[in-house]
Coordinates of C-alpha atoms in Angstrom, one line a residue:
X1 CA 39.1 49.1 135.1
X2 CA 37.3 51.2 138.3
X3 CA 39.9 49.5 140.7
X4 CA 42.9 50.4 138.1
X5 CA 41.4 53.7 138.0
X6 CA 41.1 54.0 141.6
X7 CA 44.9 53.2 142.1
X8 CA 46.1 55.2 139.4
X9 CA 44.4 58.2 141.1
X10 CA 46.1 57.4 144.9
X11 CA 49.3 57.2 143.3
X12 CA 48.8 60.4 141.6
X13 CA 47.8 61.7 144.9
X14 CA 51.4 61.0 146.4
X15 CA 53.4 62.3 143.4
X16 CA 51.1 65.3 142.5
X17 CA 49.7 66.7 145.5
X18 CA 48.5 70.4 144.2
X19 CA 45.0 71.1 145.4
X20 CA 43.6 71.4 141.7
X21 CA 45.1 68.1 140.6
X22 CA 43.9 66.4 143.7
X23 CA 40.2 67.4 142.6
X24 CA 40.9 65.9 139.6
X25 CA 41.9 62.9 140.9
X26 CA 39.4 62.2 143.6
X27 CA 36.6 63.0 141.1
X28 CA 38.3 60.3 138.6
X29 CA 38.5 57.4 142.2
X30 CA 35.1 58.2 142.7
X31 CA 34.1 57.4 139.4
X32 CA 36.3 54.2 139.2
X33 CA 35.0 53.4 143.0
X34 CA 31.5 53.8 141.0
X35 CA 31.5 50.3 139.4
X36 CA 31.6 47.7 142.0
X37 CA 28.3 48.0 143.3
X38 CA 26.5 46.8 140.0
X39 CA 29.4 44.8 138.7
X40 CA 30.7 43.1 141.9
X41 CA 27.0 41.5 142.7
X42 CA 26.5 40.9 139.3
X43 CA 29.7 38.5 139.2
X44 CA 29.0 36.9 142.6
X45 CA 25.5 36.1 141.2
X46 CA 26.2 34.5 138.2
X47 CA 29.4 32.9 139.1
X48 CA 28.1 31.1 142.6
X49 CA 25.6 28.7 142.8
X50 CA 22.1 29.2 144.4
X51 CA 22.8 26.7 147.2
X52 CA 25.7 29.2 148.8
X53 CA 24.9 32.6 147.4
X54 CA 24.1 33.5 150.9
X55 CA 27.4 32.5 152.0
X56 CA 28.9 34.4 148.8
X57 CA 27.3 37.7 149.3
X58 CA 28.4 37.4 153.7
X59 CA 32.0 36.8 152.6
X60 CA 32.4 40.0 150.6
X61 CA 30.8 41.8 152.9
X62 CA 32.7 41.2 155.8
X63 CA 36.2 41.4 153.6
X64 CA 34.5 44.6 153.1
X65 CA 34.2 45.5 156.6
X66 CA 37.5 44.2 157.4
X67 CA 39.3 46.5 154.8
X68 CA 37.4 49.2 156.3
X69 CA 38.6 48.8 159.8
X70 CA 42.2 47.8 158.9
X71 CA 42.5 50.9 156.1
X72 CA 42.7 53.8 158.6
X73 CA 45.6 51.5 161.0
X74 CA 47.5 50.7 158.6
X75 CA 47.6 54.4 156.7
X76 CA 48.3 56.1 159.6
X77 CA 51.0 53.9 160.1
X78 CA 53.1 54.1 157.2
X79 CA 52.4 58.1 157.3
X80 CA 53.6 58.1 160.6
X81 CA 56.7 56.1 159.4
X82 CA 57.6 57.2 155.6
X83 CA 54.9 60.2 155.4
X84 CA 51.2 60.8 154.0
X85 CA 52.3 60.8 150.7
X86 CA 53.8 57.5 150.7
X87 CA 51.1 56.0 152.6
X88 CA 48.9 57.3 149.3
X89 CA 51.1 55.6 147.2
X90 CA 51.4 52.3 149.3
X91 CA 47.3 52.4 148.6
X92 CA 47.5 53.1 145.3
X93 CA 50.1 49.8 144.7
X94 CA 48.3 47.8 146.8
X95 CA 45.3 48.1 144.2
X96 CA 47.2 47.6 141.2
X97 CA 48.1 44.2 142.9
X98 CA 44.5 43.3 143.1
X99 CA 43.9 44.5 139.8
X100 CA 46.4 41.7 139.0
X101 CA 45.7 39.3 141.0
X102 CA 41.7 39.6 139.6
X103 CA 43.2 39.9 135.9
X104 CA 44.9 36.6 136.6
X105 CA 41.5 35.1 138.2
X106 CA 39.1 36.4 136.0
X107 CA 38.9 33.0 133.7
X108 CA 36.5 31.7 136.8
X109 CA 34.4 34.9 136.6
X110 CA 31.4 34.8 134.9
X111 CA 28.9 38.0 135.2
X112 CA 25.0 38.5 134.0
X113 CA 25.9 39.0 130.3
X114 CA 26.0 35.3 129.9
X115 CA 21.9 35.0 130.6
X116 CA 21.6 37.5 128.3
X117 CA 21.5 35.4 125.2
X118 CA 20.4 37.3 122.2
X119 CA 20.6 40.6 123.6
X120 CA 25.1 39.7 123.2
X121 CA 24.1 39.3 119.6
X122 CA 23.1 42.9 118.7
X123 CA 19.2 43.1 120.3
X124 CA 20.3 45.3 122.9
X125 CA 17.8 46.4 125.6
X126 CA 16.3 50.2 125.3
X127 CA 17.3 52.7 127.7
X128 CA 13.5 53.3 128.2
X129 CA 12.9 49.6 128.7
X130 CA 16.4 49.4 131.6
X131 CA 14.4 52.5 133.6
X132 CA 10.9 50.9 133.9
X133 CA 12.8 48.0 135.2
X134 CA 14.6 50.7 137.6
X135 CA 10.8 52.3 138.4
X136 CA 9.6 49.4 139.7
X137 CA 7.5 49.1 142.9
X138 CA 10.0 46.3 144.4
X139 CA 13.3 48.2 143.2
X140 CA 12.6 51.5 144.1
X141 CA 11.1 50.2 147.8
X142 CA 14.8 48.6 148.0
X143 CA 16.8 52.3 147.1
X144 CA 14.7 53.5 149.9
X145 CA 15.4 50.7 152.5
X146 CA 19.1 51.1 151.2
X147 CA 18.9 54.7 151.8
X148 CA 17.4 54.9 155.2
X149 CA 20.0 51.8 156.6
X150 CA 22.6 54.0 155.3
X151 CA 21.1 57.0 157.3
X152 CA 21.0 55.0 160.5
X153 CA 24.7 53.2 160.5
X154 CA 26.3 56.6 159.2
X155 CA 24.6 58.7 161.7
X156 CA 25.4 56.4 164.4
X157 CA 28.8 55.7 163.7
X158 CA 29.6 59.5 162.8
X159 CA 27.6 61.4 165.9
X160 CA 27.4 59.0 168.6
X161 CA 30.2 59.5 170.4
X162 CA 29.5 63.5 170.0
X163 CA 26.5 62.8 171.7
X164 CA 27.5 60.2 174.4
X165 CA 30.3 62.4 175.5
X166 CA 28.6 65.8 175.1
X167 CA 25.1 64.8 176.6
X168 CA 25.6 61.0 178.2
X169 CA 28.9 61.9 180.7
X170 CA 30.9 59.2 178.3
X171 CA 34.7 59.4 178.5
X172 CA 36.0 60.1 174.9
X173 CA 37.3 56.5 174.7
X174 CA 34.3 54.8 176.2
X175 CA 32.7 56.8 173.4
X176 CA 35.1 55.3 170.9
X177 CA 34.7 52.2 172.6
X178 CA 30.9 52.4 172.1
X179 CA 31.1 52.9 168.3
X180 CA 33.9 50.0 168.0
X181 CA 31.9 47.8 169.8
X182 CA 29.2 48.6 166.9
X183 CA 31.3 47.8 163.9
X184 CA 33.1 44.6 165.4
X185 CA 29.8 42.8 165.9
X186 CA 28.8 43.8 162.9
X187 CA 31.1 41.5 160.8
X188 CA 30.1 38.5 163.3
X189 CA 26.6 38.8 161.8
X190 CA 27.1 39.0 158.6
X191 CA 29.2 35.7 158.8
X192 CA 26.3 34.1 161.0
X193 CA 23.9 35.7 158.4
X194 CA 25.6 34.1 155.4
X195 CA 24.7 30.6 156.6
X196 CA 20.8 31.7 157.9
X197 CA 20.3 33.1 154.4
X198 CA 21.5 29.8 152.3
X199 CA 19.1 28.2 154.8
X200 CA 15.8 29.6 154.2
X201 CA 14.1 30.7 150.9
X202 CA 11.8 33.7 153.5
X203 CA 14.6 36.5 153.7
X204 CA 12.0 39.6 154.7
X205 CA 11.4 38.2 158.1
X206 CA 15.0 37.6 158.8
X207 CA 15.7 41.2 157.7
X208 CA 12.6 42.7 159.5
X209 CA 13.6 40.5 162.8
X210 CA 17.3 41.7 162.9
X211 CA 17.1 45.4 161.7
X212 CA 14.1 45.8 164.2
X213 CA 16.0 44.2 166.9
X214 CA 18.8 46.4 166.2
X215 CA 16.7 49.6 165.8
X216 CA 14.8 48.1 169.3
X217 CA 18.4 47.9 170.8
X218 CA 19.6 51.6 170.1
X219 CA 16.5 52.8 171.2
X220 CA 17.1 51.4 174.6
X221 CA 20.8 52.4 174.8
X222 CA 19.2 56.1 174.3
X223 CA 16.1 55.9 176.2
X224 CA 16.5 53.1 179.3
X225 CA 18.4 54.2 182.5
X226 CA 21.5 51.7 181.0
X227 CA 25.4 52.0 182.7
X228 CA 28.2 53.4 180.3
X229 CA 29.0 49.3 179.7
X230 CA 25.5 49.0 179.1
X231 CA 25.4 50.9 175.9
X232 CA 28.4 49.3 174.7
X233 CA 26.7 45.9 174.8
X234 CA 23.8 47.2 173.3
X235 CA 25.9 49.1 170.5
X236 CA 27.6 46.0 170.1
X237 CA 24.7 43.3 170.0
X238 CA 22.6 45.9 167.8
X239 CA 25.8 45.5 165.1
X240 CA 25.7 41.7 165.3
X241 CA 22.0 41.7 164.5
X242 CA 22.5 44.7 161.8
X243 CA 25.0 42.8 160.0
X244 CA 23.0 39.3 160.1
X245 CA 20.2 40.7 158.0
X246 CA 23.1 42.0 155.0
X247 CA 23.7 38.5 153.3
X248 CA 19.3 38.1 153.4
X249 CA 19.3 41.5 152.3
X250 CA 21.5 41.1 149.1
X251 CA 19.0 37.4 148.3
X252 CA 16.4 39.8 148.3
X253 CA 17.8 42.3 145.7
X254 CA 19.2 39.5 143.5
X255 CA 15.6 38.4 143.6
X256 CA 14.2 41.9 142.5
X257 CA 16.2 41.7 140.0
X258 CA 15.8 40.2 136.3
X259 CA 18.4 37.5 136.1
X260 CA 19.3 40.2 132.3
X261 CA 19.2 42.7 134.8
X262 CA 21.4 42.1 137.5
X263 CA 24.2 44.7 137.3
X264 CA 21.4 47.4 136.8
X265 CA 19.1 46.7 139.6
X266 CA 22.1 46.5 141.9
X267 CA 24.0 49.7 141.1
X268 CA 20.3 51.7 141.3
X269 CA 19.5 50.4 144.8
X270 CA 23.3 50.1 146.0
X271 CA 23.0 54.3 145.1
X272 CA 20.8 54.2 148.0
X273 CA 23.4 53.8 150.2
X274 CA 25.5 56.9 148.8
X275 CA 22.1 59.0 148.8
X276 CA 21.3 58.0 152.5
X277 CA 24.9 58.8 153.5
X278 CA 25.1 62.0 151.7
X279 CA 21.8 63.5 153.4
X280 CA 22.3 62.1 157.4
X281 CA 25.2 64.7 158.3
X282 CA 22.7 67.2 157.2
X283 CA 19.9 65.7 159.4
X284 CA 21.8 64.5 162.3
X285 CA 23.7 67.8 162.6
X286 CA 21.1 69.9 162.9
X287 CA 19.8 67.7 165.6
X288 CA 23.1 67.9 167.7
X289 CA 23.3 71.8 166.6
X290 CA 20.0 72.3 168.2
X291 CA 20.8 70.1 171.5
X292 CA 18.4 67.2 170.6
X293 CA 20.2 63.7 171.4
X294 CA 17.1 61.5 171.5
X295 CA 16.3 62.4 168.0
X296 CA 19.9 60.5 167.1
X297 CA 18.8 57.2 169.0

C-alpha cells in the first residue's frame, strides 16, 4: 500500500505539476515511503530463517544502495531524453510494477503477526504497553546509534566535497571522486558483512570494530598529511568497513526487539536515521559557514 502510494504520487507529479498539488503529493510519498522501515524488517524476520538472516538483512541493503546510486543516472537520463516530467512518471510505473510483482509474491511472505498468537484473536496490545516497549534502555540506545550514523554518512556525503575543494585544494571531480569512492565500498561491506554476521552470534564488537575503524579512517583523511589519492582510499576503505557493520547492526535490533514486537521496534529506531539526517545540514553548515573543516572529519 506505501509503495502504491508512493507511485501514485510520482505519477501525479508528471501529469499535475502545480506547486500546491505537488505539496500534496510529496507529503502523501512521504507517508507511503513511511512504512517500509517497520514492515520491511519485520517480513525479512519472520519469513528467513535464523541461520541466513544475516545474509537476508545484507541483501536488501545493498539492493538498497544500488537503487540509490542507479536512481539519479537513470532519471537524468530519460529527462534529458523525453523531459522531467516523464522521467516522474517512468518512476512512478516502475513502482506500480513492483507493487505487482510483490502482490504476486506475497504468498511466501510471512510478517511478525504470525508470533502473535492470541493478540490476532481480539487481545490486542495497549498503546501504553507498545511505548514502554519503545522506552526501553536497549531501544532507545539503538534510535540514538541510528541517529548519530545517520549524522556522520549524511554529513560526509553532503559537505565533503565542499570542504575538500574549498579548504583541501581538491579538483571538483576528485571531490566527487572522493565521495563516490565512499558509497561504492560501502555496498562491498555490507555483502562481506552479510556472511560475518550469520557467522557469529557477538554482533557489538563487529559493529564497534568497523564503525571505529571507519570513524579512525576519516579522521586520518582530515587530520594526517595524506595525497588527494590518499583520501580517496581512505573514503573508500572507511565505506567498506561502514557498510560491513549494517547486516550485524540489523541482528542486533531484531534482537532488541520482542519477536510480537518487531515492526514497532524497527520503525522507532529506523526514525533515527530520519532524525539524524534532518538535524546534520543544520550542524555541519554552520561548521562550513564559520570556516571550520576539521569539525566535519
Amino acid at each position: 500500500g506505501g509503495l502504491a502510494l508512493m507511485a501514485v504520487s510520482f505519477i501525479g507529479y508528471g501529469f499535475l505539476p502545480s506547486y500546491p498539488v505537488m505539496i500534496v503529493l510529496s507529503f502523501l510519498s512521504g507517508f507511503g515511503n513511511s512504512v517500509f522501515p517497520p514492515a520491511d524488517y519485520s517480513i525479512l524476520s519472520a519469513t528467513v530463517s535464523e541461520s541466513r538472516i544475516g545474509r537476508a538483512f545484507s541483501a536488501h541493503n545493498f539492493c538498497g544502495f544500488i537503487g540509490y546510486a542507479a536512481a539519479p543516472l537513470l532519471m537524468v537520463a530519460i529527462a534529458n531524453q523525453w523531459g522531467w516530467r516523464n522521467a516522474l512518471i517512468a518512476a512512478g510505473i516502475a513502482g506500480l510494477i513492483a507493487v505487482f510483482a510483490l502482490a504476486v509474491g506475497s504468498g511466501d511472505f510471512r510478517d511478525s503477526t504470525h508470533e502473535r498468537g492470541d493478540q490476532l484473536d481480539g487481545n490486542h496490545e495497549s498503546f501504553t504497553a507498545g511505548i514502554r516497549l519503545l522506552l526501553q534502555a536497549p531501544v532507545l540506545l539503538c534510535f540514538l546509534f541510528f541517529a548519530m550514523v545517520a549524522m556522520g554518512q549524511i554529513g560526509l556525503q553532503n559537505f565533503s566535497p565542499t570542504i575538500l575543494i574549498s579548504n583541501f585544494g581538491f579538483a571538483e571531480k576528485m571531490a566527487n571522486g572522493v565521495i563516490t569512492a565512499l558509497l561504492l565500498g560501502v555496498p562491498v561491506g555490507i555483502i562481506a558483512g552479510g556472511y560475518i554476521a550469520d557467522k557469529t552470534s557477538r554482533h557489538e564488537p563487529i559493529i564497534a570494530t568497523c564503525f571505529g575503524l571507519a570513524a579512525l579512517l576519516i579522521l586520518i583523511a582530515g587530520f594526517a598529511p595524506l595525497s588527494h589519492w590518499g583520501v580517496l582510499i581512505a573514503y573508500g576503505v572507511a565505506g567498506v568497513a561502514y557498510g560491513t557493520a549494517f547486516p550485524s547492526r540489523d541482528v542486533v535490533v531484531r534482537e532488541v526487539a520482542p519477536r510480537t514486537g518487531t515492526g514497532k521496534v524497527f520503525g522507532f529506531v529506523y526514525s533515527g536515521l530520519d532524525t539524524g539526517s534532518a538535524v546534520t545540514p543544520v550542524i555541519f553548515g554552520w561548521l562550513v559557514d564559520h570556516d571550520l573543516p576539521y569539525g566535519m572529519f
